[in-house]
Coordinates of C-alpha atoms in Angstrom, one line a residue:
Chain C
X1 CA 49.4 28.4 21.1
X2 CA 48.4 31.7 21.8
X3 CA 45.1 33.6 22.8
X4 CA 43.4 34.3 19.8
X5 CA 40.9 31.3 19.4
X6 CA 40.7 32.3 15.9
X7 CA 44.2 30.9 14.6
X8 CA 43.7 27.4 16.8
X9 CA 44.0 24.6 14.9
X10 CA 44.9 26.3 11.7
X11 CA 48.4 26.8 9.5
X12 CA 50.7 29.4 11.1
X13 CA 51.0 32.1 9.0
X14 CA 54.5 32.5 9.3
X15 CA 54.9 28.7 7.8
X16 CA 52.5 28.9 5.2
X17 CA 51.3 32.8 4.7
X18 CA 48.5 34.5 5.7
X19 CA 45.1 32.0 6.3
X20 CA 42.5 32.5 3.7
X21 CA 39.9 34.1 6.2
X22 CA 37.1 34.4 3.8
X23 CA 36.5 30.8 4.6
X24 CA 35.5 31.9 8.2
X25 CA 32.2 33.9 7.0
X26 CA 31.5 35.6 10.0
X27 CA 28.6 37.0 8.4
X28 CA 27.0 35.5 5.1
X29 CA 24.5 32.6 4.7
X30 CA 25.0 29.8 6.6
X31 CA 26.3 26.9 4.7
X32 CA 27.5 24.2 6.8
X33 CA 24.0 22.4 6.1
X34 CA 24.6 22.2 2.6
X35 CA 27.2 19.2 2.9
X36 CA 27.7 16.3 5.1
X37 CA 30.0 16.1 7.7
X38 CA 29.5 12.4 9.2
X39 CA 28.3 10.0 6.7
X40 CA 27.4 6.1 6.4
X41 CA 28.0 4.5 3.3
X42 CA 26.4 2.4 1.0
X43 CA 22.9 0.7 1.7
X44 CA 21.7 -2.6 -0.6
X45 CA 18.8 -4.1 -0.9
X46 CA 16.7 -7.3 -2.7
X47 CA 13.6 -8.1 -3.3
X48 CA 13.0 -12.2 -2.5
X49 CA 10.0 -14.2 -2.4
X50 CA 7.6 -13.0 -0.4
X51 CA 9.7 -10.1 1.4
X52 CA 12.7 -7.7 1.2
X53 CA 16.4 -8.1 2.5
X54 CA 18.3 -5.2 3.0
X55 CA 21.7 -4.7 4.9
X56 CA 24.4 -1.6 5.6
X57 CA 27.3 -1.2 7.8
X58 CA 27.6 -0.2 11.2
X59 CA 30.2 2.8 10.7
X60 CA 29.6 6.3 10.8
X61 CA 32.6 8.3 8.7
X62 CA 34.3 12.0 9.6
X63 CA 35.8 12.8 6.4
X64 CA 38.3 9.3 5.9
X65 CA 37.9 9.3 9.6
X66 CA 36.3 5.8 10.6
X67 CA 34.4 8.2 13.2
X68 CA 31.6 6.2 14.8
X69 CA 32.0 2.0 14.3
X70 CA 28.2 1.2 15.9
X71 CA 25.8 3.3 14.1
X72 CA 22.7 1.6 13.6
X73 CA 21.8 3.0 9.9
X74 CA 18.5 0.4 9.5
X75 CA 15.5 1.9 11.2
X76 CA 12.5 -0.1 11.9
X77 CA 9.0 2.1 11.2
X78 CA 6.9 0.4 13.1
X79 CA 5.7 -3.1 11.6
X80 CA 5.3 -1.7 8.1
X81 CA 8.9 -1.3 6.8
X82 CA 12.7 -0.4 7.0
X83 CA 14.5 2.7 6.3
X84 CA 18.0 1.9 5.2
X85 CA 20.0 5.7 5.5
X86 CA 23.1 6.7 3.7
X87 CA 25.0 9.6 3.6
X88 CA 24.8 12.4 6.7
X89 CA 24.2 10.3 10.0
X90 CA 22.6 14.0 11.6
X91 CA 20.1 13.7 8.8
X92 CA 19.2 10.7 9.1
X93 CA 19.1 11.2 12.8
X94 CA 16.6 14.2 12.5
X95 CA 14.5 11.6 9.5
X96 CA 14.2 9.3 12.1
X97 CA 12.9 11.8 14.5
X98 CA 10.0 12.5 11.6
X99 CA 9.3 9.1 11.3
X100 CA 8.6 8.9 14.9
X101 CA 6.2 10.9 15.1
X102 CA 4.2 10.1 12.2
X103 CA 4.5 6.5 13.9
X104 CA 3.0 7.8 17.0
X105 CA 0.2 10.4 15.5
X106 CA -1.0 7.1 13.3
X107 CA -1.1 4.8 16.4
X108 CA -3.5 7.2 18.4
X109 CA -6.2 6.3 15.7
X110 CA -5.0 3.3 13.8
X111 CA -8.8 1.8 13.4
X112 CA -6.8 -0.9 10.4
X113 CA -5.3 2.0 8.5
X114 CA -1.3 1.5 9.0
X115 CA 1.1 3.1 6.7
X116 CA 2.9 0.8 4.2
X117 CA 6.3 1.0 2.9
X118 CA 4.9 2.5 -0.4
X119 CA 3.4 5.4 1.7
X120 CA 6.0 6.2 3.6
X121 CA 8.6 6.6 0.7
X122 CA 6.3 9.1 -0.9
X123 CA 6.3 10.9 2.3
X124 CA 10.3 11.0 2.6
X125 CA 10.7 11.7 -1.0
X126 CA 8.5 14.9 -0.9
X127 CA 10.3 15.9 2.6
X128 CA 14.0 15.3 0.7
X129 CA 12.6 17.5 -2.3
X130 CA 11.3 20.2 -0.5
X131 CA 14.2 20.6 1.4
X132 CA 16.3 20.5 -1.9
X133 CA 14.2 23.4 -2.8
X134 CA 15.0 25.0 0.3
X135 CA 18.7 24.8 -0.9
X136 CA 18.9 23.2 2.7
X137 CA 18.9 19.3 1.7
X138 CA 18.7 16.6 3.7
X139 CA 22.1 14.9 2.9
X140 CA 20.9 11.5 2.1
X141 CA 20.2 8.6 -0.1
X142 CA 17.4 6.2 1.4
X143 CA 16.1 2.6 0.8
X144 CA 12.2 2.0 1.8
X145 CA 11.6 -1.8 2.3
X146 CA 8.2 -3.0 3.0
X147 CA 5.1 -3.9 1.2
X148 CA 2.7 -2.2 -0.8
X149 CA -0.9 -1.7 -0.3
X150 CA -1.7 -5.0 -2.3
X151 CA 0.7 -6.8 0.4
X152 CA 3.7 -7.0 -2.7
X153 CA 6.9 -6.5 -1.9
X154 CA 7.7 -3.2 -2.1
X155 CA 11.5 -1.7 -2.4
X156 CA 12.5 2.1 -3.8
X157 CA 15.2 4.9 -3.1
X158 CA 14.8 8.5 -2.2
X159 CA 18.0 10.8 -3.0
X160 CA 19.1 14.3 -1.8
X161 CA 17.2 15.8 -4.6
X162 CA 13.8 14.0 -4.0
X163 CA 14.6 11.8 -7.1
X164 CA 13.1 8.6 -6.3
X165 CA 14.0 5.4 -8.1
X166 CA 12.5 1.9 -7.8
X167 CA 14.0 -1.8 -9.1
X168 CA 13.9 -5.8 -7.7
X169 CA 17.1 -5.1 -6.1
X170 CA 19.1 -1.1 -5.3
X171 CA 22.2 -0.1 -3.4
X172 CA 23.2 3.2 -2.5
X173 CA 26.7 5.3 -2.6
X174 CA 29.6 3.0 -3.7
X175 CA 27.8 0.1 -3.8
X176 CA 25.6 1.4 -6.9
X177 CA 29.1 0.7 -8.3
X178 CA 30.5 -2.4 -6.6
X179 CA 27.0 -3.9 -5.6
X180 CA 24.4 -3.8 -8.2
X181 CA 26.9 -5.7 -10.8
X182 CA 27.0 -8.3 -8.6
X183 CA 23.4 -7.7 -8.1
X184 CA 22.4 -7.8 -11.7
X185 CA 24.8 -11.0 -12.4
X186 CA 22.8 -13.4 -9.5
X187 CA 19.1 -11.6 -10.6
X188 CA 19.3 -10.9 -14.0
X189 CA 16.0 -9.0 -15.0
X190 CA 14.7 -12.2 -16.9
X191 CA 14.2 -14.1 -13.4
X192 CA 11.3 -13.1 -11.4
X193 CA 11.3 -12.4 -7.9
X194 CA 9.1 -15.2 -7.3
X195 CA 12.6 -17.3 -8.3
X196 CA 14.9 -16.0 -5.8
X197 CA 14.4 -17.5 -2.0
X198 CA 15.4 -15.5 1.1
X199 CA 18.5 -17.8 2.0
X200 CA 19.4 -16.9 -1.5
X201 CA 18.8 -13.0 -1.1
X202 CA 20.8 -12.8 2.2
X203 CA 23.8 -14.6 1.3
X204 CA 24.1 -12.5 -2.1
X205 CA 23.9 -9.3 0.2
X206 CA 26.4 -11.1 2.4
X207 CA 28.4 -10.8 -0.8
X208 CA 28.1 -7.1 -2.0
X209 CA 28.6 -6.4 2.0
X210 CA 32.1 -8.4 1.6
X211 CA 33.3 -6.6 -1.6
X212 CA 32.6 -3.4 -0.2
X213 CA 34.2 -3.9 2.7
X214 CA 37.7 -5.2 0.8
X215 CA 36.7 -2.2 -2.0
X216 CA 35.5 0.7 -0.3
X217 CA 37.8 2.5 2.2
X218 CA 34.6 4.3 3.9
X219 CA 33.0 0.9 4.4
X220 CA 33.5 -1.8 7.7
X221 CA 33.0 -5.7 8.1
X222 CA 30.5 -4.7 10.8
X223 CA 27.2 -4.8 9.5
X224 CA 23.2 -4.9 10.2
X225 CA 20.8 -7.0 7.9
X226 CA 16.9 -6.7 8.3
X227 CA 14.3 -9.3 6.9
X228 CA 10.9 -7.7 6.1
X229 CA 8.3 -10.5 5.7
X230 CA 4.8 -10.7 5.8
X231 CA 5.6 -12.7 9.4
X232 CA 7.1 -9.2 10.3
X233 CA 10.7 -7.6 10.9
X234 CA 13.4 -9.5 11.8
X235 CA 16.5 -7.4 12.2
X236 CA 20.3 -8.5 13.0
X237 CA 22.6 -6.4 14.1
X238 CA 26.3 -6.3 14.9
X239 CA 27.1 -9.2 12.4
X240 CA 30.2 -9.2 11.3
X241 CA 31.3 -10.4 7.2
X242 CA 32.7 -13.6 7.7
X243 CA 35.5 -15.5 5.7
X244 CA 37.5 -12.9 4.5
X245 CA 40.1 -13.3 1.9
X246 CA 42.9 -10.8 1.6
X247 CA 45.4 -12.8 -0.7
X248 CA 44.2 -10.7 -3.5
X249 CA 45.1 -7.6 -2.7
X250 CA 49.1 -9.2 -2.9
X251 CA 47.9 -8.5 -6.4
X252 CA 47.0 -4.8 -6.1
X253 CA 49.8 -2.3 -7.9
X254 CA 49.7 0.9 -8.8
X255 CA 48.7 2.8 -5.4
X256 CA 50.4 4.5 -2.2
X257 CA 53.9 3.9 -1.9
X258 CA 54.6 0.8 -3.7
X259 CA 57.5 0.9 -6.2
X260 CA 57.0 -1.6 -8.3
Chain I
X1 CA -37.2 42.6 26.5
X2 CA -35.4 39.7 25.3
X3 CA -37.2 36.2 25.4
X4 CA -33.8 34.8 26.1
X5 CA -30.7 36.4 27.5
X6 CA -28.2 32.9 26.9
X7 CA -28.6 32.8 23.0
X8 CA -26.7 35.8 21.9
X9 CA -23.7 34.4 21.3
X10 CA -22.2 30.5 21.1
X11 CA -20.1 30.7 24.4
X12 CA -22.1 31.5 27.1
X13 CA -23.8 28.6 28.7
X14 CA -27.3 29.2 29.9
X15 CA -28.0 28.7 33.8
X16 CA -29.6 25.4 32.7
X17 CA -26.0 24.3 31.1
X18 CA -26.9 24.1 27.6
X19 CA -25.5 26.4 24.8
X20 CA -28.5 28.1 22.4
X21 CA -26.6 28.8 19.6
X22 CA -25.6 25.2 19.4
X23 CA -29.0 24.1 19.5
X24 CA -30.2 26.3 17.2
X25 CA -27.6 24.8 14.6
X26 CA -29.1 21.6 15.4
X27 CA -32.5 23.0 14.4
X28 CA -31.6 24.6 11.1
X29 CA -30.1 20.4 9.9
X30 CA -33.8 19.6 11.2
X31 CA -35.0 22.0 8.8
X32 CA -32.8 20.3 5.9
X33 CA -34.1 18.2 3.6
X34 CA -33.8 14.6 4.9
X35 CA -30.6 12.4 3.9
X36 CA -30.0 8.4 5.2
X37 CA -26.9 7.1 4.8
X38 CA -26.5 3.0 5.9
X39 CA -24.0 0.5 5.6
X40 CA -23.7 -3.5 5.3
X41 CA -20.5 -5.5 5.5
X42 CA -19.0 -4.1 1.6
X43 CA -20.8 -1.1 0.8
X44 CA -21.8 2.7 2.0
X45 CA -24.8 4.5 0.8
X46 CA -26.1 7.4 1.2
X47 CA -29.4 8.9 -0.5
X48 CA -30.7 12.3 -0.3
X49 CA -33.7 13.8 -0.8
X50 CA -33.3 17.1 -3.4
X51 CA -35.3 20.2 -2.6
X52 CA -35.8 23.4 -5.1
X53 CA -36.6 26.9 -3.7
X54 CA -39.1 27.5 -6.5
X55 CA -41.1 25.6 -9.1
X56 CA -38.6 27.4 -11.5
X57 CA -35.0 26.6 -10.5
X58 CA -32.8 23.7 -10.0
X59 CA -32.7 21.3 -7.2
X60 CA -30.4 21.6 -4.4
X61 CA -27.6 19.6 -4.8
X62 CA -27.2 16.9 -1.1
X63 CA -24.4 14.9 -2.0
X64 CA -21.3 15.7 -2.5
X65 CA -18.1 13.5 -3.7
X66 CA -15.3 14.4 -1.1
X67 CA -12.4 11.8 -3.0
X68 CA -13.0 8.8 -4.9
X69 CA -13.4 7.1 -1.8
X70 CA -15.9 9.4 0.3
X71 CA -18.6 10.9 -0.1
X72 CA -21.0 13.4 2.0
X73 CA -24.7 13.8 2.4
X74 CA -26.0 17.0 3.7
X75 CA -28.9 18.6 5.6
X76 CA -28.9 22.1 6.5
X77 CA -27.6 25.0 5.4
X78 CA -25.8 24.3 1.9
X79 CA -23.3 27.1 2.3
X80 CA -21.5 25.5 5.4
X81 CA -21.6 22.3 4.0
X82 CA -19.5 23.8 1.0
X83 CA -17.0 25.2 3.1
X84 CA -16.6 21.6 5.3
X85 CA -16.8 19.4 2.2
X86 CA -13.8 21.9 0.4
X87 CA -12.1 21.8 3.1
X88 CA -12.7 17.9 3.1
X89 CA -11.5 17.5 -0.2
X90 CA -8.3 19.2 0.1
X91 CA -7.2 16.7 3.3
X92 CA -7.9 14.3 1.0
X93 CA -5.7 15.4 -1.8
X94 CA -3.2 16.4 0.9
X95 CA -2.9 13.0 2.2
X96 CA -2.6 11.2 -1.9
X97 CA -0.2 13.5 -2.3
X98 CA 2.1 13.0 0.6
X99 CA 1.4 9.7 1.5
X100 CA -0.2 8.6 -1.5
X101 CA -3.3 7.0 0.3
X102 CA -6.8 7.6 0.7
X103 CA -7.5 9.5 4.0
X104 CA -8.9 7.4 6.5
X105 CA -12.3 8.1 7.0
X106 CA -12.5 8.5 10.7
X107 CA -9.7 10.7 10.5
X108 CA -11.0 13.4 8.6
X109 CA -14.2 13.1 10.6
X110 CA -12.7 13.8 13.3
X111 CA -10.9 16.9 11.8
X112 CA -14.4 18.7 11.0
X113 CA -15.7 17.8 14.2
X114 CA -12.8 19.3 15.5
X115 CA -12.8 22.5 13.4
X116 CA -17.2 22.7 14.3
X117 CA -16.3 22.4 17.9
X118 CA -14.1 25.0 17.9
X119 CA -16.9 27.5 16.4
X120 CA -18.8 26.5 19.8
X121 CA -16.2 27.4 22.1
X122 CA -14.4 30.9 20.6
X123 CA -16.0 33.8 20.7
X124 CA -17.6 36.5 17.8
X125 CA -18.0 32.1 15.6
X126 CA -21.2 30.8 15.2
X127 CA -21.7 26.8 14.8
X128 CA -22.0 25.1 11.3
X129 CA -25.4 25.0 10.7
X130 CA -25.2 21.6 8.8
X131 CA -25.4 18.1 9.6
X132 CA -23.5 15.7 7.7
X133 CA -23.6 12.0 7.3
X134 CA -19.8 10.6 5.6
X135 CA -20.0 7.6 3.7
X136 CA -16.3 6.2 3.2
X137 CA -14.0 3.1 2.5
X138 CA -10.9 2.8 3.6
X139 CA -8.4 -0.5 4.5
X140 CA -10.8 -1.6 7.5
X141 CA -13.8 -1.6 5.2
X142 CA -17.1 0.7 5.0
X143 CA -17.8 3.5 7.2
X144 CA -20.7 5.8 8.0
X145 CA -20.2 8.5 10.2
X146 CA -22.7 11.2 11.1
X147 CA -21.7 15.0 11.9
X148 CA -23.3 17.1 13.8
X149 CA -22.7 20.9 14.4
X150 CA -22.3 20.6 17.8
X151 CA -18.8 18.6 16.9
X152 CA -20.3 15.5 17.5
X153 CA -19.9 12.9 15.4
X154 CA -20.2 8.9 15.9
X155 CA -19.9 6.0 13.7
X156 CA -23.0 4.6 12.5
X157 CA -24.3 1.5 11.1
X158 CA -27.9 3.3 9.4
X159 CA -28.8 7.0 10.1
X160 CA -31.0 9.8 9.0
X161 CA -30.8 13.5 9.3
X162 CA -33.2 16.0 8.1
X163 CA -36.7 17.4 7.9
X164 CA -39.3 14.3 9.1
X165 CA -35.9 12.5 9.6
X166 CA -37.5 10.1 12.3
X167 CA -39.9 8.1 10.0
X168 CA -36.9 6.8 8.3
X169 CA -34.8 5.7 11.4
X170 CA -38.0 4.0 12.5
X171 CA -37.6 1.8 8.8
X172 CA -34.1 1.7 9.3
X173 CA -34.1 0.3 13.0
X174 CA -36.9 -2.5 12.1
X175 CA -34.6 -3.6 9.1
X176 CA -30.9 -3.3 11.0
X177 CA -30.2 -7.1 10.9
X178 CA -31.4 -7.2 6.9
X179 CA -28.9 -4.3 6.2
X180 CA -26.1 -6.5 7.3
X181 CA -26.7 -9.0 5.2
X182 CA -28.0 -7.3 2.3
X183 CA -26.1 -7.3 -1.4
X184 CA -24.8 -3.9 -2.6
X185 CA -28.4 -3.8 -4.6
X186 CA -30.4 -4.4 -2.0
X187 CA -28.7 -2.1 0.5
X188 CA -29.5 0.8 -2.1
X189 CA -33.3 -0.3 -2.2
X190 CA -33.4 -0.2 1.5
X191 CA -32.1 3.1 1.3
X192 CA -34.2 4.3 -1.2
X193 CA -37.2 3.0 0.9
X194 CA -36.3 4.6 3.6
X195 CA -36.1 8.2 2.4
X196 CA -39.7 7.0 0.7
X197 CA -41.2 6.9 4.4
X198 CA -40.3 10.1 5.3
X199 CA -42.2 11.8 2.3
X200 CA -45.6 13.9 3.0
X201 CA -48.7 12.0 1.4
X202 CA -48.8 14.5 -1.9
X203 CA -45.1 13.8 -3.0
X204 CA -43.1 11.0 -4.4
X205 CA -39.5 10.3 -5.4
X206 CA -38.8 11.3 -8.8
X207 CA -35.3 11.6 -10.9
X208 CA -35.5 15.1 -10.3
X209 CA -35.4 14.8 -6.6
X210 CA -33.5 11.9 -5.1
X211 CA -29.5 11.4 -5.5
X212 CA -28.0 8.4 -4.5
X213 CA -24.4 8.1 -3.5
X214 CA -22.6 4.3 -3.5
X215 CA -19.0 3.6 -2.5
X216 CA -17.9 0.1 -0.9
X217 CA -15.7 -3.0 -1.8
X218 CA -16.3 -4.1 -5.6
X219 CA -16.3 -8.0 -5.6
X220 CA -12.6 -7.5 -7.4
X221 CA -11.2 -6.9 -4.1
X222 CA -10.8 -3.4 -5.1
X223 CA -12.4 -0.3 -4.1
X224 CA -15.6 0.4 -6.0
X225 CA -15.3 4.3 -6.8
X226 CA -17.7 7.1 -5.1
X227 CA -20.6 6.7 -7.3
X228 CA -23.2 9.6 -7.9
X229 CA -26.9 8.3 -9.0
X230 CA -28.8 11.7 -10.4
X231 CA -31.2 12.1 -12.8
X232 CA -31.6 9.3 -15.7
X233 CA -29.7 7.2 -14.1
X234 CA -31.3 6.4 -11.2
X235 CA -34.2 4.4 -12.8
X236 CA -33.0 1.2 -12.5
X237 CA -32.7 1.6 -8.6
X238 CA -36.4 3.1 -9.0
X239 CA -37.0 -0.3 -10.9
X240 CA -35.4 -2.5 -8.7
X241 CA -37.1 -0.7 -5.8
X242 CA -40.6 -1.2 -7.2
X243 CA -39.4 -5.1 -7.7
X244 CA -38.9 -5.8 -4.0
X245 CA -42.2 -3.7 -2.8
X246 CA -44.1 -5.8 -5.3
X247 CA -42.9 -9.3 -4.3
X248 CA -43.3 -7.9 -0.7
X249 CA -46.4 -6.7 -0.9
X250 CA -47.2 -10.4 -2.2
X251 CA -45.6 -12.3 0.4
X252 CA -48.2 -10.1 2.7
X253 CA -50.8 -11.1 0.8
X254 CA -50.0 -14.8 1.3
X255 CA -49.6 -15.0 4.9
X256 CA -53.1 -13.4 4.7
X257 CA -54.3 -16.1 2.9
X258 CA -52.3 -18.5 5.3
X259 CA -54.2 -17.2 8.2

């Protein structure tokens, strides 16, 4: 170590050459907003009769790094509906600060006009799209669960770019990948919501949360699951995926240092 | 030299505590041409009484659709009511395009009246010299609110503003507990009758001169759209208006008989 904070923590030059220090920008535009530094990972979520289930883990990643392992990433807005948050935790952390006070400026003169789900995903998709036109985005993907103005179930995303996207069941990050197969197998688009009862919603959640967990290497068996009905919000935290099964992955070839 | 030294501008209280200017923009909605707005459990209405500066020109246009859900009457001075209802309107849009909801009404009354009590309180502003009564829905039903250019507003369940204003809060008062009750027909009538009261012996409501404005609860569940009634199309409600004062001028004439 010497004195020069500058060279901490990166390769000696006399090892590896002279450090790149174009990467340091000590003037320029500021760009460490414009990707995310500690993320959660997927959010999924299904419609059921008469409500909404949706469920992510608990863990906040640096990098690979399994940073942060209690990160509540469902917020509660109010009564009306749940925010599921993936991708940059300090985003969501600042959307969550928005959301509260919109919660608290609409409770000073409520007089029977509350904001639904429905409302409050148009608001968060026009905040992620104008800060995408900022070229400053707010490094998430969102779920809104709630109901809509005509007391229907309501579910829809928001991304990064403002896109918003809106179907009987979503997931978010890896588990558009690994969930919504699994998703689309147990709720194939010929069988209506009205089919598919709540027991039925949270243990096919339970699912996806289990496959992602043996599947994605950002993911944990740590997870919180929220029940929006029109009796209100139920929300469980710190549950943990239960009966795992690792004998398959005896069956796994073909990565790290295995040689056959 | 000066009658009165307390009415030059819209800050300075006189030793008696009021404010001049503010009264005075209290005067010019008195000078308006009289509008009544009234409610029952489904429905807001609000009917206006149309003036025209000369034999000539158009009529003076007293309600104005804010969103599909609200709509103002006006008495007073036309120009500031422009300016409130614009600005009004683009709340309004603001909030169905971020939120994608109506604006509740009470909170965009209270926006104006905060705006109008500004003008009372900063100096080198006058007041609004309008008076406006807001007819609205939103998700806890039908609202009336009246405006005045002091900043004041309150909810109401039957008002009147305007020129000879009073005759028709006397109707209104004696008929409170029929508005309640009343169909979204009726509560039109009753609104159309009480803007009649207020008219000077020689005149009469015409097509020309009488707007009516209807917003409420259709029996859908739904919202029933800000409705404008001008011209042609008020003659039904003139109809069904000359309906009720006939069968009530009958039932008078029964319980004379009776007696």
């Amino acid at each position: 170590m010497n004195h020069f904070p500058g060279t901490w923590g990166r390769p000696r030059d006399d090892v590896y050459g002279p450090y790149d220090s174009s990467y340091l920008q000590t003037t320029g535009p500021k760009t460490h907003t414009q990707s995310p530094a500690v993320t959660g990972t997927s959010v999924i979520a299904v419609k059921f009769k008469g409500g909404v289930a949706i469920a992510a883990d608990n863990l906040a990643s640096y990098g690979s790094l399994a940073r942060f392992t209690d990160v509540k990433r469902l917020r509660k807005f109010g009564d009306a509906a749940v925010i599921g948050f993936s991708g940059d935790v300090s985003d969501m952390q600042y959307i969550d600060r928005l959301l509260e006070s919109i919660d608290i400026r609409e409770n000073y003169s409520a007089h029977g006009n509350q904001l639904n789900a429905k409302n409050l995903h148009t608001y968060l998709s026009k905040v992620l799209y104008k800060r995408r036109s900022d070229f400053n985005p707010l490094w998430n993907h969102i779920l809104v669960a709630g109901f809509d103005s005509e007391k229907k179930p309501f579910l829809s995303s928001a991304d990064l770019l403002g896109t918003t996207f809106s179907a009987p069941h979503l997931a978010t990050g890896f588990g558009a990948h690994l969930a919504i197969p699994i998703l689309r197998r147990l709720f194939p688009e010929e069988r209506s919501i009205e089919e598919i009862s709540k027991e039925e919603a949270v243990s096919a959640l339970k699912d996806c949360l289990k496959v992602l967990w043996y599947r994605d290497a950002r993911s944990m068996d740590k997870y919180s699951l929220a029940l929006i009905t029109q009796d209100g919000i139920e929300v469980h935290e710190d549950q943990q995926i239960e009966a795992q099964n690792w004998a398959f992955a005896e069956s796994i070839k073909g990565y790290g240092a295995q040689t056959v | 030299m000066f009658r009165n030294n307390y009415d030059n501008d819209a800050v300075t209280f006189s030793p008696q505590g009021r404010i001049f200017q503010v009264e005075y923009a209290q005067e010019a909605v008195k000078q308006g041409s009289v509008v009544v707005g009234l409610v029952n459990k489904t429905h807001a209405v609000l009917v206006g009484l149309k003036r025209n500066a000369e034999e000539l020109s158009s009529y003076q246009k007293k309600i104005i659709e804010v969103d599909s859900h609200m709509g103002v009457a006006i008495a007073g001075l036309a120009s500031d009511a422009r300016v409130l209802s614009n600005y009004m309107k683009q709340q309004c849009l603001g909030s169905r395009m971020t939120y994608g909801r109506p604006l509740p009404v009470n909170r965009i009354v209270s926006q104006i009246a905060d705006r109008a009590q500004t003008n009372t309180q900063q100096y080198g502003k006058r007041p609004y010299g309008v008076g406006l009564l807001v007819a609205g829905m939103d998700e806890a039903g039908p609202h009336l609110f009246e405006f005045q250019p002091s900043g004041m507003t309150q909810e109401m369940l039957a008002c009147a503003i305007g020129a000879r204003s009073q005759m028709a809060r006397t109707y209104l008062e004696r008929n409170l507990d029929k508005l309640e009750e009343s169909s979204r027909d009726e509560l039109i009538t009753h609104g159309l009758r009480a803007l009649k009261e207020t008219l000077s012996q020689d005149k009469e409501l015409t097509v020309d001169n009488t707007s009516v404005g209807v917003v409420g609860l259709a029996d859908s569940g739904k919202v029933e759209s800000f409705k404008l009634y001008e011209g042609q199309q008020l003659l039904p409600l003139f109809e069904a208006l000359d309906k009720s004062d006939a069968s009530e001028t009958k039932d008078e004439e029964t319980m004379e008989v009776d007696s």
